Amino acid sequence: MALIDRETLVLRFADVGVATYASLRVVGKPERTLTWVIEEPLLLAALEELAGALPEPNPGETIADALNRALTVGPFATQASELTLAYRLGVLLVSDAGWQLLLEYLSTPPGERSDGGRPRGERSDGGSQRAVLFVSPSARLARVPWGLLALPTVRPAAEEMVLARTAAITTEGRSAARIPWPTADADSLTEGYRLMELVEVLMAVPANIVHSPRPRVQWSQRVDRPPLLVLDPRVPGQRADSALGSVLGRPSPDAPLARHFAETIARGAVLPAVDAAVELFRRTDTDWNWLSAKLTSGPSRLLFVGHATAAESGSADQAALHVADERPLTAAAVMSLQLAMPPRVALLACASGGDYRFDEPTGLVAAVVLGGAQLVTATLWSLPTTAGYRQFTHLTDGDPMADVVVAVDEAHQSADAGCEVNRWQRDQMRRWRAGDATANPVYWAALVTFTVDGVR
């Protein structure tokens, strides 16, 4: 659907001192702009709720501890606890007036659904009448899965929120407010609608990157070119079961991903050129020079599935992808080498979409946008491998990591790739809401898509 057919809203947050300021505006209608303040104790309460859900180690945890918590006892472990998290984040991060404005852009009244659970505003062919919401989070809100937030119908009493906030401010500093949440089931506290059901949720590329000189190649100019597929590259010196080992498991022609990419090969050329899909996985030649040469050949898009290292401190440009090279490929290197990026890039790697965690958001997303990408799908946190998922959930059905890769690969071939990623997330959320444990939000909620130049 063309850009002119969609209303556009922007949700922006800024950390200023002991508060975080939020604004929601409708592009072209400045008189409709809303603002609100999230005081630090309430912000810390939201972050505390989120930290319990993510499969990343909290203080004192190992990676295994974090995976076990996230998949078995944390908010993402059950449908009820996940909805509770979505409700609480919806209360703490978006004001009542903000939700009401967003509701005005819903093409289906709350509670009305068409056959198959699809809201009436969503066409069966994947198109949508939804408005587009661009989110620009602050550094402290960079890992929030915005599309997951649930529309609240009941909030804690205002006076109780004031008391909780006040109690969290002491002479020793500010801590997370202990909020007296309603004791009713989350189903009765929310309409059940998620933010991504009201609007298409995309991430805004940081303004300093948008306005920087950069090459611009349209998808229409590359759509007939082969895709560049970098799938689980073998990091030198790393065993398959080590920290930087295999993400996708042992390649097999019968595995879901191999079957998927076999169909891709049957339809046309891919990069690297291979005779069988299994040859795309666990390659040892995908180093810096190889990647640079393949990008220079002008692929239609890039799909990277593997390991990334998030920049934990200092500069965001130290975030890095691990390719088949002794040295990880940092965002700084991508920028300094001026690697030529295709118009669409998918980085399915640990916290690859973490640019906003830094005051100067020049991470992996920024680096590929400066290289020419107009649409980038990345992840907010580390995705558990299928082996890890099965180890801790004891579920043998399904392959959620493979589902993510296939969904993003297919979405990036559609006209409105970012909105198509959202559509898959909505489908997964409805499966999860209906009781399908294999549609775990630890996977679908992690995906975010950044776009520039009017791309959707």
CSV table of C-alpha atoms in Angstrom, one decimal:
chain,number,residue,atom,x,y,z
A,1,MET,CA,0.0,0.0,0.0
A,2,ALA,CA,1.4,3.4,-0.9
A,3,LEU,CA,2.5,5.8,1.8
A,4,ILE,CA,-0.2,8.3,0.9
A,5,ASP,CA,-2.8,5.7,2.0
A,6,ARG,CA,-1.6,5.6,5.6
A,7,GLU,CA,-1.8,8.0,8.4
A,8,THR,CA,1.5,8.3,10.3
A,9,LEU,CA,2.0,8.8,14.0
A,10,VAL,CA,5.3,9.3,16.0
A,11,LEU,CA,5.8,8.2,19.6
A,12,ARG,CA,9.0,9.6,21.0
A,13,PHE,CA,10.6,9.3,24.4
A,14,ALA,CA,13.5,11.3,26.0
A,15,ASP,CA,15.3,10.7,29.3
A,16,VAL,CA,15.8,14.1,31.0
A,17,GLY,CA,17.2,14.0,34.5
A,18,VAL,CA,14.9,12.1,36.8
A,19,ALA,CA,12.0,11.7,34.4
A,20,THR,CA,11.3,10.5,30.9
A,21,TYR,CA,9.2,12.7,28.6
A,22,ALA,CA,6.9,11.2,26.0
A,23,SER,CA,5.1,12.7,23.0
A,24,LEU,CA,2.6,11.3,20.5
A,25,ARG,CA,1.9,13.2,17.4
A,26,VAL,CA,0.1,12.8,14.2
A,27,VAL,CA,2.2,13.8,11.2
A,28,GLY,CA,0.6,16.8,9.5
A,29,LYS,CA,-1.7,17.5,12.4
A,30,PRO,CA,0.4,19.3,15.1
A,31,GLU,CA,-2.7,20.4,17.0
A,32,ARG,CA,-3.3,16.7,18.0
A,33,THR,CA,0.1,16.3,19.7
A,34,LEU,CA,0.0,14.8,23.2
A,35,THR,CA,2.7,14.8,25.9
A,36,TRP,CA,3.1,13.1,29.2
A,37,VAL,CA,5.8,12.4,31.8
A,38,ILE,CA,7.0,9.1,33.2
A,39,GLU,CA,8.6,9.8,36.5
A,40,GLU,CA,11.7,7.7,37.3
A,41,PRO,CA,10.1,5.3,39.9
A,42,LEU,CA,7.4,4.3,37.4
A,43,LEU,CA,10.0,4.0,34.6
A,44,LEU,CA,12.1,1.8,36.8
A,45,ALA,CA,9.0,-0.3,37.7
A,46,ALA,CA,8.4,-0.9,33.9
A,47,LEU,CA,12.1,-1.9,33.4
A,48,GLU,CA,12.0,-4.2,36.3
A,49,GLU,CA,8.9,-6.0,34.8
A,50,LEU,CA,10.7,-6.3,31.5
A,51,ALA,CA,13.9,-7.6,33.0
A,52,GLY,CA,12.1,-10.5,34.4
A,53,ALA,CA,10.9,-11.5,31.0
A,54,LEU,CA,14.0,-11.3,28.8
A,55,PRO,CA,16.3,-14.3,28.1
A,56,GLU,CA,19.4,-12.2,29.0
A,57,PRO,CA,21.3,-12.6,32.3
A,58,ASN,CA,20.3,-10.3,35.2
A,59,PRO,CA,22.9,-9.7,38.0
A,60,GLY,CA,24.0,-13.0,39.4
A,61,GLU,CA,22.6,-15.1,36.6
A,62,THR,CA,24.3,-17.3,34.0
A,63,ILE,CA,23.1,-17.5,30.4
A,64,ALA,CA,21.5,-20.8,31.3
A,65,ASP,CA,19.8,-19.3,34.3
A,66,ALA,CA,18.4,-16.5,32.1
A,67,LEU,CA,17.0,-18.9,29.5
A,68,ASN,CA,15.5,-21.1,32.2
A,69,ARG,CA,13.8,-18.1,33.8
A,70,ALA,CA,12.6,-16.6,30.6
A,71,LEU,CA,11.1,-19.8,29.2
A,72,THR,CA,9.8,-21.5,32.3
A,73,VAL,CA,8.9,-19.0,35.1
A,74,GLY,CA,9.2,-15.5,33.7
A,75,PRO,CA,6.4,-13.4,32.1
A,76,PHE,CA,6.9,-15.1,28.7
A,77,ALA,CA,6.4,-18.6,30.2
A,78,THR,CA,2.5,-18.5,30.1
A,79,GLN,CA,-0.2,-16.7,28.2
A,80,ALA,CA,-1.6,-15.2,31.5
A,81,SER,CA,1.8,-13.9,32.8
A,82,GLU,CA,2.7,-12.5,29.3
A,83,LEU,CA,-0.6,-10.6,29.1
A,84,THR,CA,0.0,-9.3,32.6
A,85,LEU,CA,3.4,-7.9,31.5
A,86,ALA,CA,1.8,-6.4,28.4
A,87,TYR,CA,-0.9,-4.8,30.5
A,88,ARG,CA,1.5,-3.3,33.0
A,89,LEU,CA,3.8,-1.9,30.4
A,90,GLY,CA,0.7,-0.4,28.7
A,91,VAL,CA,-0.2,1.3,31.9
A,92,LEU,CA,3.3,2.6,32.8
A,93,LEU,CA,4.5,3.8,29.4
A,94,VAL,CA,1.5,5.2,27.5
A,95,SER,CA,-1.0,7.7,29.0
A,96,ASP,CA,-4.8,7.3,28.8
A,97,ALA,CA,-4.9,10.1,26.3
A,98,GLY,CA,-2.2,8.4,24.3
A,99,TRP,CA,-4.2,5.2,24.0
A,100,GLN,CA,-7.4,7.1,23.2
A,101,LEU,CA,-5.6,8.8,20.3
A,102,LEU,CA,-4.3,5.5,19.0
A,103,LEU,CA,-7.8,4.0,19.2
A,104,GLU,CA,-9.0,6.6,16.8
A,105,TYR,CA,-6.8,5.0,14.2
A,106,LEU,CA,-8.1,1.5,14.7
A,107,SER,CA,-10.2,0.3,11.8
A,108,THR,CA,-12.0,-2.3,13.8
A,109,PRO,CA,-13.8,-1.4,17.1
A,110,PRO,CA,-12.5,-3.2,20.2
A,111,GLY,CA,-14.0,-6.7,20.4
A,112,GLU,CA,-15.0,-7.0,16.7
A,113,ARG,CA,-13.0,-9.5,14.7
A,114,SER,CA,-13.5,-11.0,11.3
A,115,ASP,CA,-13.4,-14.7,10.6
A,116,GLY,CA,-10.1,-16.4,11.6
A,117,GLY,CA,-9.4,-13.8,14.3
A,118,ARG,CA,-8.1,-11.2,11.9
A,119,PRO,CA,-9.3,-7.6,12.6
A,120,ARG,CA,-11.5,-6.2,9.8
A,121,GLY,CA,-8.8,-3.6,9.0
A,122,GLU,CA,-6.4,-6.3,7.8
A,123,ARG,CA,-6.8,-7.8,4.3
A,124,SER,CA,-6.3,-11.5,3.7
A,125,ASP,CA,-3.6,-10.7,1.1
A,126,GLY,CA,-1.4,-9.2,3.8
A,127,GLY,CA,-2.3,-5.6,3.1
A,128,SER,CA,-3.6,-3.4,5.9
A,129,GLN,CA,-5.6,-0.2,6.5
A,130,ARG,CA,-3.7,0.5,9.7
A,131,ALA,CA,-2.0,3.7,10.4
A,132,VAL,CA,1.8,3.5,11.0
A,133,LEU,CA,3.3,4.3,14.3
A,134,PHE,CA,7.0,5.1,14.4
A,135,VAL,CA,8.6,4.7,17.8
A,136,SER,CA,11.8,6.5,18.9
A,137,PRO,CA,12.6,5.3,22.4
A,138,SER,CA,14.9,6.7,24.9
A,139,ALA,CA,18.1,4.9,26.0
A,140,ARG,CA,16.4,3.3,29.0
A,141,LEU,CA,13.4,2.2,27.0
A,142,ALA,CA,15.4,0.7,24.1
A,143,ARG,CA,14.5,-2.9,24.8
A,144,VAL,CA,10.8,-2.5,25.1
A,145,PRO,CA,8.8,-4.6,22.7
A,146,TRP,CA,6.3,-1.8,21.8
A,147,GLY,CA,4.0,-3.9,19.7
A,148,LEU,CA,3.3,-6.2,22.6
A,149,LEU,CA,1.8,-3.5,24.9
A,150,ALA,CA,-1.8,-4.1,25.8
A,151,LEU,CA,-4.6,-1.5,25.8
A,152,PRO,CA,-5.6,-1.2,29.5
A,153,THR,CA,-9.2,-0.6,30.6
A,154,VAL,CA,-8.5,-0.5,34.3
A,155,ARG,CA,-5.6,1.4,35.9
A,156,PRO,CA,-4.5,1.5,39.5
A,157,ALA,CA,-6.1,4.4,41.4
A,158,ALA,CA,-4.3,7.7,40.8
A,159,GLU,CA,-3.7,8.3,44.5
A,160,GLU,CA,-2.2,4.8,44.9
A,161,MET,CA,0.2,5.5,42.1
A,162,VAL,CA,1.2,8.8,43.7
A,163,LEU,CA,1.9,7.0,47.0
A,164,ALA,CA,3.9,4.3,45.4
A,165,ARG,CA,5.9,6.8,43.5
A,166,THR,CA,6.6,8.9,46.6
A,167,ALA,CA,7.6,5.9,48.6
A,168,ALA,CA,10.2,5.0,46.0
A,169,ILE,CA,12.0,8.4,46.4
A,170,THR,CA,14.3,8.4,49.4
A,171,THR,CA,17.4,10.2,50.5
A,172,GLU,CA,19.4,7.2,49.1
A,173,GLY,CA,17.9,7.8,45.6
A,174,ARG,CA,15.1,6.5,43.5
A,175,SER,CA,14.0,2.9,43.2
A,176,ALA,CA,11.2,1.1,41.3
A,177,ALA,CA,7.8,2.0,42.6
A,178,ARG,CA,5.9,-0.9,44.2
A,179,ILE,CA,2.6,-0.5,42.5
A,180,PRO,CA,-0.6,-1.9,44.0
A,181,TRP,CA,-1.7,-3.6,40.8
A,182,PRO,CA,-5.3,-4.8,40.6
A,183,THR,CA,-5.6,-8.4,41.6
A,184,ALA,CA,-8.1,-9.4,38.9
A,185,ASP,CA,-7.0,-11.5,36.0
A,186,ALA,CA,-5.3,-9.6,33.2
A,187,ASP,CA,-8.1,-10.6,30.8
A,188,SER,CA,-10.5,-8.3,32.8
A,189,LEU,CA,-8.0,-5.4,32.9
A,190,THR,CA,-7.5,-5.0,29.2
A,191,GLU,CA,-9.5,-5.2,26.0
A,192,GLY,CA,-6.9,-7.7,24.9
A,193,TYR,CA,-5.8,-5.5,22.0
A,194,ARG,CA,-2.1,-5.0,21.6
A,195,LEU,CA,-0.5,-1.9,20.2
A,196,MET,CA,0.5,-3.8,17.0
A,197,GLU,CA,-3.2,-4.6,16.5
A,198,LEU,CA,-4.2,-0.9,16.6
A,199,VAL,CA,-1.4,0.4,14.3
A,200,GLU,CA,1.6,-0.9,12.4
A,201,VAL,CA,4.6,-0.5,14.7
A,202,LEU,CA,7.9,0.4,13.2
A,203,MET,CA,11.1,1.9,14.6
A,204,ALA,CA,12.3,5.3,13.6
A,205,VAL,CA,15.9,5.4,12.5
A,206,PRO,CA,17.8,7.9,14.7
A,207,ALA,CA,17.6,11.5,13.2
A,208,ASN,CA,21.4,11.9,13.1
A,209,ILE,CA,21.5,8.9,10.7
A,210,VAL,CA,18.5,9.8,8.6
A,211,HIS,CA,20.0,13.2,7.8
A,212,SER,CA,23.5,12.0,7.1
A,213,PRO,CA,24.8,11.6,3.5
A,214,ARG,CA,24.1,8.0,2.4
A,215,PRO,CA,23.5,6.0,-0.7
A,216,ARG,CA,19.9,5.3,-1.5
A,217,VAL,CA,18.9,2.3,-3.6
A,218,GLN,CA,15.2,1.5,-4.0
A,219,TRP,CA,13.8,-2.0,-3.6
A,220,SER,CA,12.2,-1.7,-7.1
A,221,GLN,CA,15.7,-1.3,-8.5
A,222,ARG,CA,17.0,-4.5,-6.9
A,223,VAL,CA,14.0,-6.8,-6.5
A,224,ASP,CA,15.1,-9.1,-9.4
A,225,ARG,CA,18.6,-9.5,-8.0
A,226,PRO,CA,19.6,-12.6,-5.9
A,227,PRO,CA,19.5,-12.3,-2.1
A,228,LEU,CA,22.7,-12.6,-0.1
A,229,LEU,CA,22.2,-15.3,2.6
A,230,VAL,CA,24.6,-15.5,5.5
A,231,LEU,CA,23.3,-18.4,7.6
A,232,ASP,CA,25.0,-19.4,10.8
A,233,PRO,CA,28.6,-18.7,9.7
A,234,ARG,CA,31.3,-20.8,11.4
A,235,VAL,CA,33.3,-18.5,13.8
A,236,PRO,CA,36.9,-19.6,13.8
A,237,GLY,CA,38.0,-21.6,16.9
A,238,GLN,CA,34.4,-22.1,18.1
A,239,ARG,CA,32.9,-25.5,18.6
A,240,ALA,CA,29.3,-26.0,17.5
A,241,ASP,CA,28.2,-26.1,21.1
A,242,SER,CA,30.3,-23.2,22.4
A,243,ALA,CA,29.1,-19.6,23.1
A,244,LEU,CA,29.7,-18.6,19.5
A,245,GLY,CA,28.8,-21.9,18.1
A,246,SER,CA,25.9,-23.0,15.9
A,247,VAL,CA,22.7,-20.9,16.1
A,248,LEU,CA,20.6,-23.1,13.8
A,249,GLY,CA,22.0,-26.6,14.6
A,250,ARG,CA,23.4,-29.3,12.4
A,251,PRO,CA,22.5,-28.6,8.7
A,252,SER,CA,20.2,-31.3,7.3
A,253,PRO,CA,18.3,-31.4,4.0
A,254,ASP,CA,15.2,-32.4,5.9
A,255,ALA,CA,15.3,-29.5,8.4
A,256,PRO,CA,12.6,-26.9,8.0
A,257,LEU,CA,15.1,-24.1,7.1
A,258,ALA,CA,16.9,-26.3,4.5
A,259,ARG,CA,13.6,-27.1,2.9
A,260,HIS,CA,12.6,-23.4,2.9
A,261,PHE,CA,15.8,-22.3,1.2
A,262,ALA,CA,15.7,-25.2,-1.2
A,263,GLU,CA,12.5,-23.6,-2.5
A,264,THR,CA,14.3,-20.3,-2.7
A,265,ILE,CA,17.1,-21.8,-4.8
A,266,ALA,CA,14.6,-23.5,-7.0
A,267,ARG,CA,13.0,-20.1,-7.9
A,268,GLY,CA,16.2,-18.4,-8.9
A,269,ALA,CA,19.8,-17.5,-8.0
A,270,VAL,CA,21.1,-16.8,-4.5
A,271,LEU,CA,24.4,-15.6,-3.1
A,272,PRO,CA,26.5,-17.6,-2.5
A,273,ALA,CA,25.8,-19.8,-5.5
A,274,VAL,CA,25.2,-23.3,-4.2
A,275,ASP,CA,23.8,-26.6,-5.6
A,276,ALA,CA,22.0,-27.6,-2.4
A,277,ALA,CA,20.5,-25.5,0.4
A,278,VAL,CA,22.6,-27.2,3.1
A,279,GLU,CA,25.7,-25.6,1.6
A,280,LEU,CA,24.4,-22.2,2.7
A,281,PHE,CA,24.8,-23.1,6.4
A,282,ARG,CA,27.9,-23.1,8.6
A,283,ARG,CA,30.2,-21.8,5.9
A,284,THR,CA,33.8,-21.1,6.7
A,285,ASP,CA,34.5,-18.6,3.9
A,286,THR,CA,32.1,-15.8,4.9
A,287,ASP,CA,34.7,-13.4,6.3
A,288,TRP,CA,35.0,-9.6,5.9
A,289,ASN,CA,36.5,-9.8,2.4
A,290,TRP,CA,33.9,-12.3,1.2
A,291,LEU,CA,31.1,-10.3,2.5
A,292,SER,CA,32.4,-7.0,1.0
A,293,ALA,CA,32.7,-8.6,-2.4
A,294,LYS,CA,29.2,-10.1,-2.3
A,295,LEU,CA,27.7,-6.8,-1.2
A,296,THR,CA,29.5,-5.0,-4.0
A,297,SER,CA,27.8,-7.3,-6.5
A,298,GLY,CA,24.5,-5.7,-5.7
A,299,PRO,CA,22.2,-8.2,-4.1
A,300,SER,CA,18.5,-7.5,-3.6
A,301,ARG,CA,18.7,-8.0,0.2
A,302,LEU,CA,20.8,-9.4,3.0
A,303,LEU,CA,19.7,-12.0,5.5
A,304,PHE,CA,22.2,-12.6,8.3
A,305,VAL,CA,21.5,-15.2,10.9
A,306,GLY,CA,24.1,-15.8,13.5
A,307,HIS,CA,25.8,-14.2,16.5
A,308,ALA,CA,26.2,-10.6,17.4
A,309,THR,CA,27.9,-8.9,20.3
A,310,ALA,CA,26.1,-6.0,21.8
A,311,ALA,CA,28.1,-3.0,22.8
A,312,GLU,CA,27.7,-3.1,26.6
A,313,SER,CA,29.4,0.2,27.4
A,314,GLY,CA,31.2,3.0,25.7
A,315,SER,CA,30.2,3.5,22.1
A,316,ALA,CA,27.4,1.8,20.2
A,317,ASP,CA,29.6,1.4,17.2
A,318,GLN,CA,31.4,-1.5,19.0
A,319,ALA,CA,28.3,-3.7,18.4
A,320,ALA,CA,29.5,-6.5,16.1
A,321,LEU,CA,28.4,-9.4,13.9
A,322,HIS,CA,30.4,-12.6,14.1
A,323,VAL,CA,31.3,-13.8,10.6
A,324,ALA,CA,33.9,-16.5,9.6
A,325,ASP,CA,36.8,-14.3,10.6
A,326,GLU,CA,39.0,-14.0,13.6
A,327,ARG,CA,37.7,-10.5,14.1
A,328,PRO,CA,34.1,-9.6,14.6
A,329,LEU,CA,32.7,-7.1,12.1
A,330,THR,CA,31.9,-4.1,14.2
A,331,ALA,CA,29.4,-1.3,13.3
A,332,ALA,CA,32.4,1.0,13.2
A,333,ALA,CA,34.1,-1.2,10.6
A,334,VAL,CA,30.9,-1.4,8.5
A,335,MET,CA,30.9,2.4,8.4
A,336,SER,CA,34.6,2.9,7.9
A,337,LEU,CA,34.8,0.3,5.1
A,338,GLN,CA,31.7,1.9,3.5
A,339,LEU,CA,30.2,-1.6,2.9
A,340,ALA,CA,27.5,-1.2,0.2
A,341,MET,CA,24.3,-2.4,1.7
A,342,PRO,CA,21.2,-3.5,-0.3
A,343,PRO,CA,17.8,-1.8,0.4
A,344,ARG,CA,16.6,-4.5,2.8
A,345,VAL,CA,18.7,-6.1,5.5
A,346,ALA,CA,17.7,-8.6,8.2
A,347,LEU,CA,20.1,-9.0,11.2
A,348,LEU,CA,18.7,-12.0,13.2
A,349,ALA,CA,21.4,-11.9,15.8
A,350,CYS,CA,21.7,-11.2,19.5
A,351,ALA,CA,20.3,-7.7,20.3
A,352,SER,CA,21.3,-6.5,16.8
A,353,GLY,CA,18.6,-3.7,17.1
A,354,GLY,CA,20.1,-2.2,20.2
A,355,ASP,CA,21.2,1.2,18.7
A,356,TYR,CA,18.9,3.2,21.0
A,357,ARG,CA,20.5,1.9,24.1
A,358,PHE,CA,23.2,4.6,23.7
A,359,ASP,CA,23.0,8.4,23.6
A,360,GLU,CA,24.8,8.2,20.3
A,361,PRO,CA,22.9,5.5,18.5
A,362,THR,CA,25.5,4.4,15.9
A,363,GLY,CA,25.1,0.7,16.2
A,364,LEU,CA,24.6,-2.0,13.6
A,365,VAL,CA,21.3,-0.7,12.4
A,366,ALA,CA,22.7,2.8,11.9
A,367,ALA,CA,25.8,1.3,10.1
A,368,VAL,CA,23.8,-0.6,7.5
A,369,VAL,CA,21.4,2.4,6.9
A,370,LEU,CA,24.5,4.6,6.3
A,371,GLY,CA,25.6,1.9,3.8
A,372,GLY,CA,22.3,2.2,1.8
A,373,ALA,CA,19.7,0.1,3.6
A,374,GLN,CA,16.2,1.5,3.8
A,375,LEU,CA,14.6,-1.2,5.9
A,376,VAL,CA,16.3,-3.2,8.6
A,377,THR,CA,14.7,-5.9,10.7
A,378,ALA,CA,16.7,-6.7,13.9
A,379,THR,CA,16.2,-8.1,17.4
A,380,LEU,CA,15.9,-6.4,20.7
A,381,TRP,CA,17.4,-9.3,22.7
A,382,SER,CA,19.1,-12.6,22.2
A,383,LEU,CA,16.9,-15.3,20.7
A,384,PRO,CA,17.2,-18.8,22.3
A,385,THR,CA,18.5,-21.4,19.9
A,386,THR,CA,16.0,-24.2,19.1
A,387,ALA,CA,18.2,-26.6,21.2
A,388,GLY,CA,18.0,-24.2,24.1
A,389,TYR,CA,14.3,-23.8,23.7
A,390,ARG,CA,13.7,-27.5,23.8
A,391,GLN,CA,16.1,-28.1,26.7
A,392,PHE,CA,14.2,-25.7,29.0
A,393,THR,CA,10.6,-26.1,27.8
A,394,HIS,CA,10.8,-29.8,27.2
A,395,LEU,CA,8.7,-29.2,24.1
A,396,THR,CA,9.7,-31.2,21.0
A,397,ASP,CA,7.1,-29.9,18.6
A,398,GLY,CA,7.9,-26.9,16.4
A,399,ASP,CA,11.1,-25.0,15.7
A,400,PRO,CA,10.5,-21.4,16.8
A,401,MET,CA,13.9,-20.1,15.7
A,402,ALA,CA,13.4,-21.5,12.2
A,403,ASP,CA,9.9,-19.9,12.2
A,404,VAL,CA,11.5,-16.5,12.8
A,405,VAL,CA,14.0,-16.9,10.0
A,406,VAL,CA,11.4,-18.1,7.5
A,407,ALA,CA,9.0,-15.4,8.5
A,408,VAL,CA,11.5,-12.5,8.1
A,409,ASP,CA,12.9,-14.0,4.9
A,410,GLU,CA,9.4,-14.1,3.4
A,411,ALA,CA,8.4,-10.7,4.7
A,412,HIS,CA,11.4,-9.1,3.1
A,413,GLN,CA,10.3,-10.2,-0.3
A,414,SER,CA,6.9,-8.5,0.0
A,415,ALA,CA,6.0,-4.9,-1.0
A,416,ASP,CA,5.6,-3.5,2.5
A,417,ALA,CA,8.2,-5.6,4.3
A,418,GLY,CA,8.1,-3.9,7.7
A,419,CYS,CA,4.3,-4.2,7.9
A,420,GLU,CA,4.5,-7.8,6.8
A,421,VAL,CA,6.8,-8.6,9.7
A,422,ASN,CA,4.2,-7.0,11.9
A,423,ARG,CA,1.5,-9.2,10.3
A,424,TRP,CA,3.5,-12.3,11.2
A,425,GLN,CA,3.9,-11.1,14.7
A,426,ARG,CA,0.1,-10.6,15.0
A,427,ASP,CA,-0.5,-14.1,13.7
A,428,GLN,CA,2.0,-15.5,16.2
A,429,MET,CA,0.5,-13.5,19.1
A,430,ARG,CA,-3.0,-14.8,18.3
A,431,ARG,CA,-1.6,-18.4,18.2
A,432,TRP,CA,0.0,-17.7,21.6
A,433,ARG,CA,-3.2,-16.2,22.9
A,434,ALA,CA,-5.2,-19.2,21.8
A,435,GLY,CA,-2.9,-21.5,23.8
A,436,ASP,CA,-0.1,-22.5,21.3
A,437,ALA,CA,3.0,-22.8,23.5
A,438,THR,CA,5.3,-23.0,20.4
A,439,ALA,CA,4.4,-19.4,19.5
A,440,ASN,CA,6.4,-18.0,22.4
A,441,PRO,CA,6.8,-14.2,22.5
A,442,VAL,CA,10.4,-14.5,23.5
A,443,TYR,CA,10.8,-14.9,19.7
A,444,TRP,CA,8.1,-12.9,18.0
A,445,ALA,CA,8.2,-9.9,20.4
A,446,ALA,CA,11.9,-9.5,19.9
A,447,LEU,CA,11.6,-8.4,16.2
A,448,VAL,CA,11.7,-4.7,15.3
A,449,THR,CA,11.9,-3.1,11.9
A,450,PHE,CA,13.6,0.3,11.3
A,451,THR,CA,12.7,2.1,8.1
A,452,VAL,CA,13.7,5.4,6.3
A,453,ASP,CA,12.7,7.2,3.1
A,454,GLY,CA,9.0,6.5,3.4
A,455,VAL,CA,9.5,2.7,3.3
A,456,ARG,CA,7.0,0.6,5.1
